[in-house]
PDB file of C-alpha atoms in Angstrom:
ATOM      1  CA  MET A   5     136.023 -39.093  83.000  1.00 53.00           C
ATOM      2  CA  SER A   6     137.706 -42.196  81.618  1.00 56.00           C
ATOM      3  CA  THR A   7     135.857 -44.842  79.636  1.00 59.00           C
ATOM      4  CA  TRP A   8     136.174 -47.216  82.601  1.00 59.00           C
ATOM      5  CA  GLY A   9     134.682 -44.599  84.947  1.00 58.00           C
ATOM      6  CA  THR A  10     131.842 -43.827  82.552  1.00 59.00           C
ATOM      7  CA  ARG A  11     131.053 -47.518  82.329  1.00 59.00           C
ATOM      8  CA  ARG A  12     130.966 -47.789  86.116  1.00 63.00           C
ATOM      9  CA  VAL A  13     128.487 -44.913  86.337  1.00 54.00           C
ATOM     10  CA  PHE A  14     126.341 -46.392  83.568  1.00 52.00           C
ATOM     11  CA  ASP A  15     126.271 -49.811  85.255  1.00 53.00           C
ATOM     12  CA  ALA A  16     125.315 -48.224  88.591  1.00 58.00           C
ATOM     13  CA  LEU A  17     122.450 -46.307  86.990  1.00 54.00           C
ATOM     14  CA  GLN A  18     121.307 -49.479  85.240  1.00 56.00           C
ATOM     15  CA  ARG A  19     121.260 -51.386  88.543  1.00 58.00           C
ATOM     16  CA  LEU A  20     119.268 -48.591  90.220  1.00 58.00           C
ATOM     17  CA  SER A  21     116.811 -48.624  87.317  1.00 55.00           C
ATOM     18  CA  ASN A  22     116.399 -52.395  87.643  1.00 56.00           C
ATOM     19  CA  VAL A  23     115.721 -52.116  91.370  1.00 53.00           C
ATOM     20  CA  TYR A  24     113.191 -49.328  90.800  1.00 54.00           C
ATOM     21  CA  TYR A  25     111.212 -51.223  88.149  1.00 56.00           C
ATOM     22  CA  ARG A  26     111.282 -54.480  90.106  1.00 58.00           C
ATOM     23  CA  ARG A  27     109.890 -52.772  93.200  1.00 56.00           C
ATOM     24  CA  LYS A  28     107.336 -50.792  91.214  1.00 56.00           C
ATOM     25  CA  TYR A  29     105.945 -53.537  88.998  1.00 57.00           C
ATOM     26  CA  GLY A  30     106.483 -56.266  91.586  1.00 55.00           C
ATOM     27  CA  ALA A  31     104.297 -54.398  94.069  1.00 53.00           C
ATOM     28  CA  LEU A  32     101.633 -53.769  91.424  1.00 56.00           C
ATOM     29  CA  ALA A  33     101.598 -57.421  90.375  1.00 57.00           C
ATOM     30  CA  GLN A  34     101.179 -58.517  94.006  1.00 55.00           C
ATOM     31  CA  GLN A  35      98.310 -56.068  94.526  1.00 51.00           C
ATOM     32  CA  MET A  36      96.594 -57.549  91.494  1.00 53.00           C
ATOM     33  CA  GLY A  37      97.244 -61.049  92.768  1.00 50.00           C
ATOM     34  CA  ARG A  38      99.018 -61.877  89.500  1.00 53.00           C
ATOM     35  CA  THR A  39     102.388 -63.553  89.937  1.00 56.00           C
ATOM     36  CA  ASP A  40     105.049 -64.196  87.311  1.00 57.00           C
ATOM     37  CA  CYS A  41     104.120 -66.344  84.302  1.00 57.00           C
ATOM     38  CA  ARG A  42     107.456 -67.961  83.602  1.00 58.00           C
ATOM     39  CA  SER A  43     107.432 -70.093  80.472  1.00 55.00           C
ATOM     40  CA  ASP A  44     109.548 -73.200  79.990  1.00 57.00           C
ATOM     41  CA  THR A  45     111.647 -71.525  77.287  1.00 60.00           C
ATOM     42  CA  GLY A  46     111.830 -68.113  78.929  1.00 68.00           C
ATOM     43  CA  GLN A  47     110.790 -66.586  75.601  1.00 80.00           C
ATOM     44  CA  GLY A  48     107.788 -64.441  74.830  1.00 88.00           C
ATOM     45  CA  LEU A  49     105.989 -62.608  72.038  1.00 92.00           C
ATOM     46  CA  ILE A  50     104.689 -59.033  71.970  1.00 94.00           C
ATOM     47  CA  ILE A  51     102.329 -58.043  69.136  1.00 96.00           C
ATOM     48  CA  ILE A  52     101.686 -54.320  68.712  1.00 97.00           C
ATOM     49  CA  GLN A  53      99.034 -53.387  66.172  1.00 97.00           C
ATOM     50  CA  ILE A  54      98.553 -49.816  64.929  1.00 97.00           C
ATOM     51  CA  ASP A  55      95.009 -50.074  63.665  1.00 95.00           C
ATOM     52  CA  GLY A  56      94.441 -48.767  60.154  1.00 93.00           C
ATOM     53  CA  LEU A  57      98.111 -48.090  59.374  1.00 95.00           C
ATOM     54  CA  SER A  58      99.134 -49.343  55.935  1.00 94.00           C
ATOM     55  CA  TYR A  59     102.635 -50.270  54.819  1.00 94.00           C
ATOM     56  CA  ASP A  60     102.860 -47.234  52.545  1.00 95.00           C
ATOM     57  CA  GLN A  61     101.727 -44.809  55.240  1.00 95.00           C
ATOM     58  CA  PHE A  62     104.146 -46.393  57.712  1.00 96.00           C
ATOM     59  CA  GLN A  63     107.020 -45.883  55.280  1.00 95.00           C
ATOM     60  CA  ARG A  64     105.899 -42.292  54.763  1.00 95.00           C
ATOM     61  CA  ALA A  65     105.863 -41.696  58.533  1.00 96.00           C
ATOM     62  CA  ILE A  66     109.382 -43.112  58.801  1.00 95.00           C
ATOM     63  CA  THR A  67     110.586 -40.869  55.962  1.00 94.00           C
ATOM     64  CA  LEU A  68     109.037 -37.783  57.596  1.00 94.00           C
ATOM     65  CA  GLY A  69     110.637 -38.598  60.954  1.00 94.00           C
ATOM     66  CA  THR A  70     107.236 -39.001  62.597  1.00 96.00           C
ATOM     67  CA  MET A  71     108.226 -42.217  64.364  1.00 96.00           C
ATOM     68  CA  PRO A  72     111.801 -41.661  65.613  1.00 96.00           C
ATOM     69  CA  HIS A  73     112.018 -44.677  67.923  1.00 96.00           C
ATOM     70  CA  LEU A  74     111.034 -47.159  65.222  1.00 96.00           C
ATOM     71  CA  THR A  75     113.329 -45.324  62.798  1.00 96.00           C
ATOM     72  CA  ARG A  76     116.280 -45.910  65.157  1.00 95.00           C
ATOM     73  CA  LEU A  77     115.382 -49.597  65.530  1.00 95.00           C
ATOM     74  CA  ILE A  78     115.337 -49.966  61.746  1.00 95.00           C
ATOM     75  CA  ALA A  79     118.646 -48.089  61.339  1.00 94.00           C
ATOM     76  CA  GLN A  80     120.284 -50.265  64.006  1.00 94.00           C
ATOM     77  CA  GLY A  81     119.099 -53.436  62.321  1.00 93.00           C
ATOM     78  CA  ARG A  82     116.963 -54.372  65.344  1.00 91.00           C
ATOM     79  CA  LEU A  83     113.762 -54.133  63.344  1.00 91.00           C
ATOM     80  CA  LYS A  84     112.967 -55.566  59.930  1.00 92.00           C
ATOM     81  CA  VAL A  85     110.165 -54.031  57.909  1.00 93.00           C
ATOM     82  CA  SER A  86     108.194 -56.055  55.393  1.00 92.00           C
ATOM     83  CA  SER A  87     104.759 -55.786  53.825  1.00 91.00           C
ATOM     84  CA  TRP A  88     101.951 -58.187  54.673  1.00 87.00           C
ATOM     85  CA  GLN A  89      98.865 -58.885  52.589  1.00 84.00           C
ATOM     86  CA  CYS A  90      95.967 -59.068  55.017  1.00 82.00           C
ATOM     87  CA  GLY A  91      93.503 -60.091  52.311  1.00 81.00           C
ATOM     88  CA  LEU A  92      89.903 -58.994  51.908  1.00 83.00           C
ATOM     89  CA  PRO A  93      88.160 -57.593  53.772  1.00 86.00           C
ATOM     90  CA  SER A  94      90.955 -55.533  55.292  1.00 87.00           C
ATOM     91  CA  THR A  95      89.016 -54.902  58.502  1.00 91.00           C
ATOM     92  CA  THR A  96      90.175 -55.170  62.094  1.00 93.00           C
ATOM     93  CA  PRO A  97      87.980 -58.152  63.042  1.00 92.00           C
ATOM     94  CA  ALA A  98      89.003 -60.130  59.948  1.00 92.00           C
ATOM     95  CA  VAL A  99      92.703 -59.401  60.452  1.00 92.00           C
ATOM     96  CA  GLN A 100      92.639 -60.213  64.175  1.00 94.00           C
ATOM     97  CA  ALA A 101      90.675 -63.418  63.592  1.00 92.00           C
ATOM     98  CA  GLY A 102      93.372 -64.525  61.155  1.00 92.00           C
ATOM     99  CA  ILE A 103      96.209 -63.675  63.547  1.00 93.00           C
ATOM    100  CA  MET A 104      94.629 -65.060  66.714  1.00 95.00           C
ATOM    101  CA  PHE A 105      92.837 -68.129  65.349  1.00 93.00           C
ATOM    102  CA  GLY A 106      94.266 -68.752  61.892  1.00 90.00           C
ATOM    103  CA  CYS A 107      90.794 -68.404  60.403  1.00 87.00           C
ATOM    104  CA  ARG A 108      89.076 -65.407  58.854  1.00 82.00           C
ATOM    105  CA  ASP A 109      86.161 -67.161  57.141  1.00 80.00           C
ATOM    106  CA  ASP A 110      82.619 -65.804  57.394  1.00 80.00           C
ATOM    107  CA  ILE A 111      83.693 -62.217  58.179  1.00 85.00           C
ATOM    108  CA  PRO A 112      82.459 -60.215  55.169  1.00 83.00           C
ATOM    109  CA  GLY A 113      83.328 -56.814  56.661  1.00 86.00           C
ATOM    110  CA  PHE A 114      82.960 -54.495  59.631  1.00 89.00           C
ATOM    111  CA  ARG A 115      79.190 -54.469  59.077  1.00 90.00           C
ATOM    112  CA  TRP A 116      77.136 -57.057  57.240  1.00 88.00           C
ATOM    113  CA  TYR A 117      73.734 -58.719  57.064  1.00 90.00           C
ATOM    114  CA  GLU A 118      73.460 -62.406  57.900  1.00 87.00           C
ATOM    115  CA  LYS A 119      70.682 -64.040  55.930  1.00 89.00           C
ATOM    116  CA  ALA A 120      70.627 -67.165  58.108  1.00 84.00           C
ATOM    117  CA  THR A 121      69.733 -65.244  61.263  1.00 84.00           C
ATOM    118  CA  ARG A 122      68.190 -62.218  59.509  1.00 89.00           C
ATOM    119  CA  SER A 123      70.283 -59.901  61.620  1.00 88.00           C
ATOM    120  CA  ALA A 124      72.649 -56.994  61.010  1.00 91.00           C
ATOM    121  CA  ILE A 125      76.135 -57.598  62.404  1.00 89.00           C
ATOM    122  CA  VAL A 126      78.206 -54.667  63.627  1.00 89.00           C
ATOM    123  CA  ALA A 127      81.760 -55.252  64.853  1.00 89.00           C
ATOM    124  CA  LYS A 128      81.266 -52.838  67.745  1.00 88.00           C
ATOM    125  CA  ARG A 129      78.798 -55.031  69.641  1.00 89.00           C
ATOM    126  CA  PRO A 130      80.360 -57.321  72.280  1.00 89.00           C
ATOM    127  CA  ASP A 131      77.708 -60.037  71.959  1.00 88.00           C
ATOM    128  CA  GLN A 132      78.166 -60.243  68.209  1.00 89.00           C
ATOM    129  CA  MET A 133      81.956 -60.303  68.504  1.00 91.00           C
ATOM    130  CA  ARG A 134      81.692 -63.186  70.978  1.00 89.00           C
ATOM    131  CA  ALA A 135      79.543 -65.076  68.501  1.00 88.00           C
ATOM    132  CA  VAL A 136      81.980 -64.398  65.641  1.00 90.00           C
ATOM    133  CA  GLN A 137      84.929 -65.464  67.799  1.00 90.00           C
ATOM    134  CA  ALA A 138      83.182 -68.728  68.701  1.00 89.00           C
ATOM    135  CA  ARG A 139      82.583 -69.352  65.010  1.00 88.00           C
ATOM    136  CA  VAL A 140      86.143 -68.719  63.798  1.00 89.00           C
ATOM    137  CA  ARG A 141      87.724 -70.404  66.803  1.00 87.00           C
ATOM    138  CA  GLY A 142      86.313 -73.853  66.225  1.00 81.00           C
ATOM    139  CA  ALA A 143      88.296 -76.473  68.126  1.00 78.00           C
ATOM    140  CA  ARG A 144      91.554 -74.561  67.918  1.00 80.00           C
ATOM    141  CA  PRO A 145      93.009 -72.769  70.939  1.00 86.00           C
ATOM    142  CA  GLY A 146      93.568 -69.066  70.435  1.00 93.00           C
ATOM    143  CA  LEU A 147      97.039 -67.602  69.969  1.00 95.00           C
ATOM    144  CA  LEU A 148      96.755 -65.608  73.214  1.00 95.00           C
ATOM    145  CA  ALA A 149      96.080 -68.568  75.526  1.00 92.00           C
ATOM    146  CA  GLY A 150      97.960 -67.845  78.738  1.00 90.00           C
ATOM    147  CA  GLY A 151      98.575 -64.260  77.660  1.00 92.00           C
ATOM    148  CA  SER A 152      96.962 -60.829  77.608  1.00 92.00           C
ATOM    149  CA  SER A 153      94.769 -58.845  75.217  1.00 94.00           C
ATOM    150  CA  TYR A 154      94.432 -55.055  75.206  1.00 94.00           C
ATOM    151  CA  VAL A 155      91.927 -53.019  73.150  1.00 93.00           C
ATOM    152  CA  ASN A 156      91.133 -55.776  70.665  1.00 95.00           C
ATOM    153  CA  MET A 157      88.033 -57.124  68.951  1.00 94.00           C
ATOM    154  CA  PHE A 158      88.737 -60.700  70.081  1.00 94.00           C
ATOM    155  CA  ASP A 159      90.473 -61.983  73.212  1.00 92.00           C
ATOM    156  CA  GLY A 160      92.197 -64.920  71.494  1.00 93.00           C
ATOM    157  CA  ASP A 161      91.607 -67.039  74.652  1.00 92.00           C
ATOM    158  CA  ALA A 162      93.760 -64.630  76.684  1.00 91.00           C
ATOM    159  CA  ASP A 163      93.877 -65.020  80.462  1.00 87.00           C
ATOM    160  CA  LEU A 164      93.618 -61.234  80.841  1.00 86.00           C
ATOM    161  CA  ALA A 165      91.455 -59.169  78.477  1.00 88.00           C
ATOM    162  CA  VAL A 166      91.296 -55.415  79.010  1.00 86.00           C
ATOM    163  CA  PHE A 167      88.988 -53.267  76.847  1.00 87.00           C
ATOM    164  CA  THR A 168      88.460 -56.255  74.559  1.00 90.00           C
ATOM    165  CA  LEU A 169      85.014 -56.478  72.953  1.00 89.00           C
ATOM    166  CA  SER A 170      84.519 -60.239  72.991  1.00 88.00           C
ATOM    167  CA  ALA A 171      85.210 -60.239  76.760  1.00 84.00           C
ATOM    168  CA  PHE A 172      82.325 -57.845  77.546  1.00 79.00           C
ATOM    169  CA  PRO A 173      79.060 -59.560  78.535  1.00 66.00           C
ATOM    170  CA  PRO A 174      76.147 -57.261  77.695  1.00 56.00           C
ATOM    171  CA  GLY A 175      75.185 -54.788  80.409  1.00 46.00           C
ATOM    172  CA  ARG A 176      78.135 -55.644  82.652  1.00 42.00           C
ATOM    173  CA  LEU A 177      80.976 -53.637  81.193  1.00 47.00           C
ATOM    174  CA  PHE A 178      83.266 -53.145  84.190  1.00 45.00           C
ATOM    175  CA  GLU A 179      82.416 -56.508  85.749  1.00 41.00           C
ATOM    176  CA  ALA A 180      83.355 -58.141  82.479  1.00 48.00           C
ATOM    177  CA  VAL A 181      86.775 -56.550  82.132  1.00 48.00           C
ATOM    178  CA  ARG A 182      88.998 -59.220  83.589  1.00 49.00           C
ATOM    179  CA  GLY A 183      91.652 -56.594  84.048  1.00 56.00           C
ATOM    180  CA  VAL A 184      89.551 -54.371  86.311  1.00 58.00           C
ATOM    181  CA  GLY A 185      92.227 -54.744  88.981  1.00 58.00           C
ATOM    182  CA  LEU A 186      94.776 -53.342  86.541  1.00 61.00           C
ATOM    183  CA  PHE A 187      92.449 -50.472  85.687  1.00 61.00           C
ATOM    184  CA  SER A 188      91.908 -49.623  89.360  1.00 60.00           C
ATOM    185  CA  LEU A 189      95.621 -49.651  90.129  1.00 60.00           C
ATOM    186  CA  PHE A 190      96.287 -47.429  87.158  1.00 63.00           C
ATOM    187  CA  LEU A 191      93.847 -44.792  88.381  1.00 63.00           C
ATOM    188  CA  LEU A 192      95.424 -44.722  91.853  1.00 62.00           C
ATOM    189  CA  SER A 193      98.451 -42.872  90.469  1.00 68.00           C
ATOM    190  CA  PRO A 194      97.997 -39.066  90.692  1.00 71.00           C
ATOM    191  CA  PHE A 195     100.655 -38.532  88.019  1.00 76.00           C
ATOM    192  CA  ARG A 196      98.832 -40.757  85.531  1.00 75.00           C
ATOM    193  CA  LEU A 197      95.509 -39.064  86.272  1.00 77.00           C
ATOM    194  CA  VAL A 198      96.990 -35.609  85.670  1.00 82.00           C
ATOM    195  CA  ARG A 199      98.553 -36.814  82.416  1.00 80.00           C
ATOM    196  CA  ILE A 200      95.252 -38.331  81.252  1.00 81.00           C
ATOM    197  CA  VAL A 201      93.350 -35.116  81.995  1.00 84.00           C
ATOM    198  CA  ALA A 202      95.972 -32.952  80.266  1.00 85.00           C
ATOM    199  CA  LEU A 203      96.131 -35.128  77.141  1.00 84.00           C
ATOM    200  CA  THR A 204      92.331 -35.356  77.005  1.00 84.00           C
ATOM    201  CA  VAL A 205      91.979 -31.562  77.113  1.00 87.00           C
ATOM    202  CA  VAL A 206      94.581 -31.093  74.367  1.00 84.00           C
ATOM    203  CA  ARG A 207      92.971 -33.675  72.096  1.00 82.00           C
ATOM    204  CA  TYR A 208      89.489 -32.324  72.764  1.00 82.00           C
ATOM    205  CA  PHE A 209      90.367 -28.772  71.775  1.00 83.00           C
ATOM    206  CA  GLU A 210      92.238 -30.042  68.728  1.00 80.00           C
ATOM    207  CA  SER A 211      89.100 -31.915  67.676  1.00 78.00           C
ATOM    208  CA  LEU A 212      86.961 -28.812  68.243  1.00 75.00           C
ATOM    209  CA  LEU A 213      89.344 -26.836  66.046  1.00 77.00           C
ATOM    210  CA  TRP A 214      88.887 -29.220  63.159  1.00 72.00           C
ATOM    211  CA  ARG A 215      85.125 -29.211  63.648  1.00 72.00           C
ATOM    212  CA  ALA A 216      85.179 -25.430  63.496  1.00 72.00           C
ATOM    213  CA  THR A 217      87.051 -25.754  60.205  1.00 73.00           C
ATOM    214  CA  ALA A 218      84.138 -27.844  58.926  1.00 67.00           C
ATOM    215  CA  LEU A 219      82.012 -24.685  59.060  1.00 66.00           C
ATOM    216  CA  PHE A 220      83.970 -23.309  56.116  1.00 68.00           C
ATOM    217  CA  ARG A 221      85.283 -26.431  54.405  1.00 67.00           C
ATOM    218  CA  PRO A 222      83.116 -29.521  53.783  1.00 68.00           C
ATOM    219  CA  MET A 223      84.322 -32.634  55.599  1.00 63.00           C
ATOM    220  CA  VAL A 224      82.854 -35.651  57.380  1.00 60.00           C
ATOM    221  CA  LEU A 225      83.112 -33.983  60.807  1.00 62.00           C
ATOM    222  CA  LYS A 226      79.972 -32.342  62.175  1.00 64.00           C
ATOM    223  CA  PRO A 227      80.832 -28.756  63.192  1.00 60.00           C
ATOM    224  CA  TYR A 228      78.209 -28.426  65.946  1.00 66.00           C
ATOM    225  CA  ASP A 229      78.937 -31.728  67.698  1.00 71.00           C
ATOM    226  CA  VAL A 230      80.879 -30.925  70.894  1.00 71.00           C
ATOM    227  CA  ILE A 231      79.958 -33.987  72.996  1.00 77.00           C
ATOM    228  CA  SER A 232      81.304 -36.898  70.938  1.00 76.00           C
ATOM    229  CA  PRO A 233      84.777 -35.281  70.592  1.00 75.00           C
ATOM    230  CA  LEU A 234      85.012 -35.093  74.391  1.00 78.00           C
ATOM    231  CA  LEU A 235      83.995 -38.730  74.772  1.00 79.00           C
ATOM    232  CA  GLY A 236      86.379 -39.783  72.008  1.00 80.00           C
ATOM    233  CA  ALA A 237      89.310 -37.846  73.476  1.00 81.00           C
ATOM    234  CA  THR A 238      88.691 -39.310  76.927  1.00 82.00           C
ATOM    235  CA  VAL A 239      88.343 -42.896  75.736  1.00 82.00           C
ATOM    236  CA  ASN A 240      91.323 -42.780  73.369  1.00 84.00           C
ATOM    237  CA  THR A 241      93.592 -41.208  75.986  1.00 85.00           C
ATOM    238  CA  LEU A 242      92.489 -43.664  78.658  1.00 84.00           C
ATOM    239  CA  PHE A 243      92.914 -46.682  76.395  1.00 88.00           C
ATOM    240  CA  THR A 244      96.384 -45.599  75.271  1.00 91.00           C
ATOM    241  CA  GLU A 245      97.632 -45.022  78.816  1.00 88.00           C
ATOM    242  CA  VAL A 246      96.128 -48.179  80.317  1.00 87.00           C
ATOM    243  CA  GLN A 247      97.243 -50.538  77.545  1.00 91.00           C
ATOM    244  CA  THR A 248     100.838 -49.258  77.613  1.00 92.00           C
ATOM    245  CA  PHE A 249     100.914 -49.616  81.392  1.00 88.00           C
ATOM    246  CA  GLY A 250      99.418 -53.104  81.163  1.00 88.00           C
ATOM    247  CA  VAL A 251     101.950 -54.296  78.588  1.00 92.00           C
ATOM    248  CA  ALA A 252     104.837 -53.010  80.727  1.00 88.00           C
ATOM    249  CA  LEU A 253     103.466 -54.847  83.749  1.00 86.00           C
ATOM    250  CA  ASP A 254     103.006 -58.016  81.697  1.00 89.00           C
ATOM    251  CA  ILE A 255     106.607 -57.846  80.494  1.00 88.00           C
ATOM    252  CA  TYR A 256     107.737 -57.722  84.116  1.00 83.00           C
ATOM    253  CA  ARG A 257     105.463 -60.686  84.898  1.00 83.00           C
ATOM    254  CA  GLN A 258     106.934 -62.588  81.925  1.00 86.00           C
ATOM    255  CA  VAL A 259     103.573 -63.159  80.304  1.00 90.00           C
ATOM    256  CA  PRO A 260     104.257 -65.493  77.343  1.00 91.00           C
ATOM    257  CA  ILE A 261     102.245 -63.532  74.751  1.00 94.00           C
ATOM    258  CA  ILE A 262     100.814 -60.016  74.689  1.00 96.00           C
ATOM    259  CA  TYR A 263      98.656 -58.427  71.980  1.00 97.00           C
ATOM    260  CA  THR A 264      97.846 -54.720  72.162  1.00 97.00           C
ATOM    261  CA  ASN A 265      96.078 -52.626  69.543  1.00 97.00           C
ATOM    262  CA  TYR A 266      96.498 -48.834  69.332  1.00 97.00           C
ATOM    263  CA  ASN A 267      93.330 -47.816  67.492  1.00 93.00           C
ATOM    264  CA  HIS A 268      93.306 -44.003  67.686  1.00 92.00           C
ATOM    265  CA  TYR A 269      95.130 -43.584  64.365  1.00 94.00           C
ATOM    266  CA  ASP A 270      92.404 -45.518  62.545  1.00 93.00           C
ATOM    267  CA  GLU A 271      89.727 -43.178  63.864  1.00 89.00           C
ATOM    268  CA  VAL A 272      91.600 -39.990  62.944  1.00 89.00           C
ATOM    269  CA  ALA A 273      92.590 -41.372  59.532  1.00 91.00           C
ATOM    270  CA  HIS A 274      88.938 -42.157  58.739  1.00 88.00           C
ATOM    271  CA  HIS A 275      87.849 -38.617  59.617  1.00 84.00           C
ATOM    272  CA  LEU A 276      90.719 -36.518  58.288  1.00 85.00           C
ATOM    273  CA  GLY A 277      92.774 -38.812  56.056  1.00 89.00           C
ATOM    274  CA  PRO A 278      95.692 -41.212  56.710  1.00 92.00           C
ATOM    275  CA  ALA A 279      98.343 -38.588  55.880  1.00 92.00           C
ATOM    276  CA  HIS A 280      96.732 -35.688  57.748  1.00 89.00           C
ATOM    277  CA  ARG A 281      98.995 -33.952  60.261  1.00 88.00           C
ATOM    278  CA  SER A 282      96.625 -34.886  63.110  1.00 88.00           C
ATOM    279  CA  ALA A 283      96.957 -38.543  62.090  1.00 92.00           C
ATOM    280  CA  LEU A 284     100.746 -38.151  62.007  1.00 95.00           C
ATOM    281  CA  ARG A 285     100.670 -36.681  65.519  1.00 93.00           C
ATOM    282  CA  VAL A 286      98.842 -39.799  66.676  1.00 94.00           C
ATOM    283  CA  LEU A 287     101.594 -41.931  65.114  1.00 96.00           C
ATOM    284  CA  ARG A 288     104.226 -39.902  66.951  1.00 96.00           C
ATOM    285  CA  ASP A 289     102.422 -40.582  70.233  1.00 94.00           C
ATOM    286  CA  VAL A 290     102.132 -44.305  69.428  1.00 96.00           C
ATOM    287  CA  ASP A 291     105.850 -44.340  68.637  1.00 97.00           C
ATOM    288  CA  ARG A 292     106.546 -42.976  72.143  1.00 95.00           C
ATOM    289  CA  ARG A 293     104.422 -45.764  73.626  1.00 95.00           C
ATOM    290  CA  ILE A 294     106.292 -48.358  71.597  1.00 96.00           C
ATOM    291  CA  GLY A 295     109.501 -46.817  72.904  1.00 95.00           C
ATOM    292  CA  GLN A 296     108.290 -47.286  76.487  1.00 92.00           C
ATOM    293  CA  ILE A 297     107.408 -50.906  75.783  1.00 94.00           C
ATOM    294  CA  ASP A 298     110.732 -51.515  74.056  1.00 93.00           C
ATOM    295  CA  ARG A 299     112.690 -50.059  76.997  1.00 89.00           C
ATOM    296  CA  MET A 300     110.802 -52.352  79.348  1.00 87.00           C
ATOM    297  CA  ARG A 301     111.461 -55.300  77.056  1.00 88.00           C
ATOM    298  CA  THR A 302     115.164 -54.446  76.922  1.00 85.00           C
ATOM    299  CA  LEU A 303     115.314 -54.125  80.703  1.00 80.00           C
ATOM    300  CA  TYR A 304     114.032 -57.697  81.089  1.00 75.00           C
ATOM    301  CA  SER A 305     115.782 -59.182  78.073  1.00 67.00           C
ATOM    302  CA  GLY A 306     117.265 -62.015  80.140  1.00 63.00           C
ATOM    303  CA  ARG A 307     113.987 -63.928  80.295  1.00 62.00           C
TER     304      ARG A 307
END
């Protein structure tokens, strides 16, 4: 086939792909009652955080070929890599407070004791994260105003916050998730449900394998705990699938700013080490998700 003919075929496939995605995500956006969010400039910002991943470990993953999509972006000059000093403490709430509100004061760590209120603060409690967000926010609007937040500590004043701690009122988990419509639509897809179940089973048995190893080799994992690995595998798989789907839908809707945090690597790295092969497998999966987001971004690059 000539170059001209190949180009014709490629253009036809591209047009079919555009029609498919417009129908798919357009219908989903209408079902959610969320129309396009067209900005005056037509520009937008997507922030993807891989929780717990350091610059050195990222470079190591690139060298090992663990993250092929990001490696291609770097080789093509479409991605520039540079180090960033997050300061102390290097914890998720402190880092996200700095990014979203430009203020990371009064966050000593992931856990701390506040003498003024005589209370222990844990960055896993929604009520305490709301209080910390109110404190660091001050009179400044958050970076995510008008945008979306997925799997974060703080919502950054986002219009849509899915699996974001500061958006959870106590005792009303699913009522509090402002993206419950997105979550419901996601679960209506049989293909996605099958994929979630399959990935959950694989991750669960992998976790059981490492816990069995703990019988013979000392490590932080508890060998006889079979319940928490199942819960962890289910939650991590569900979060990863839903947040990737949500970002893709937001790109179609032209949401001005999107912040999503893939946090499974941080959990595995804490248990088994940042360079462990299980942690590297998580990075490979995150790289695939970034590839999906990047393809969606490229498809709607004319915004």
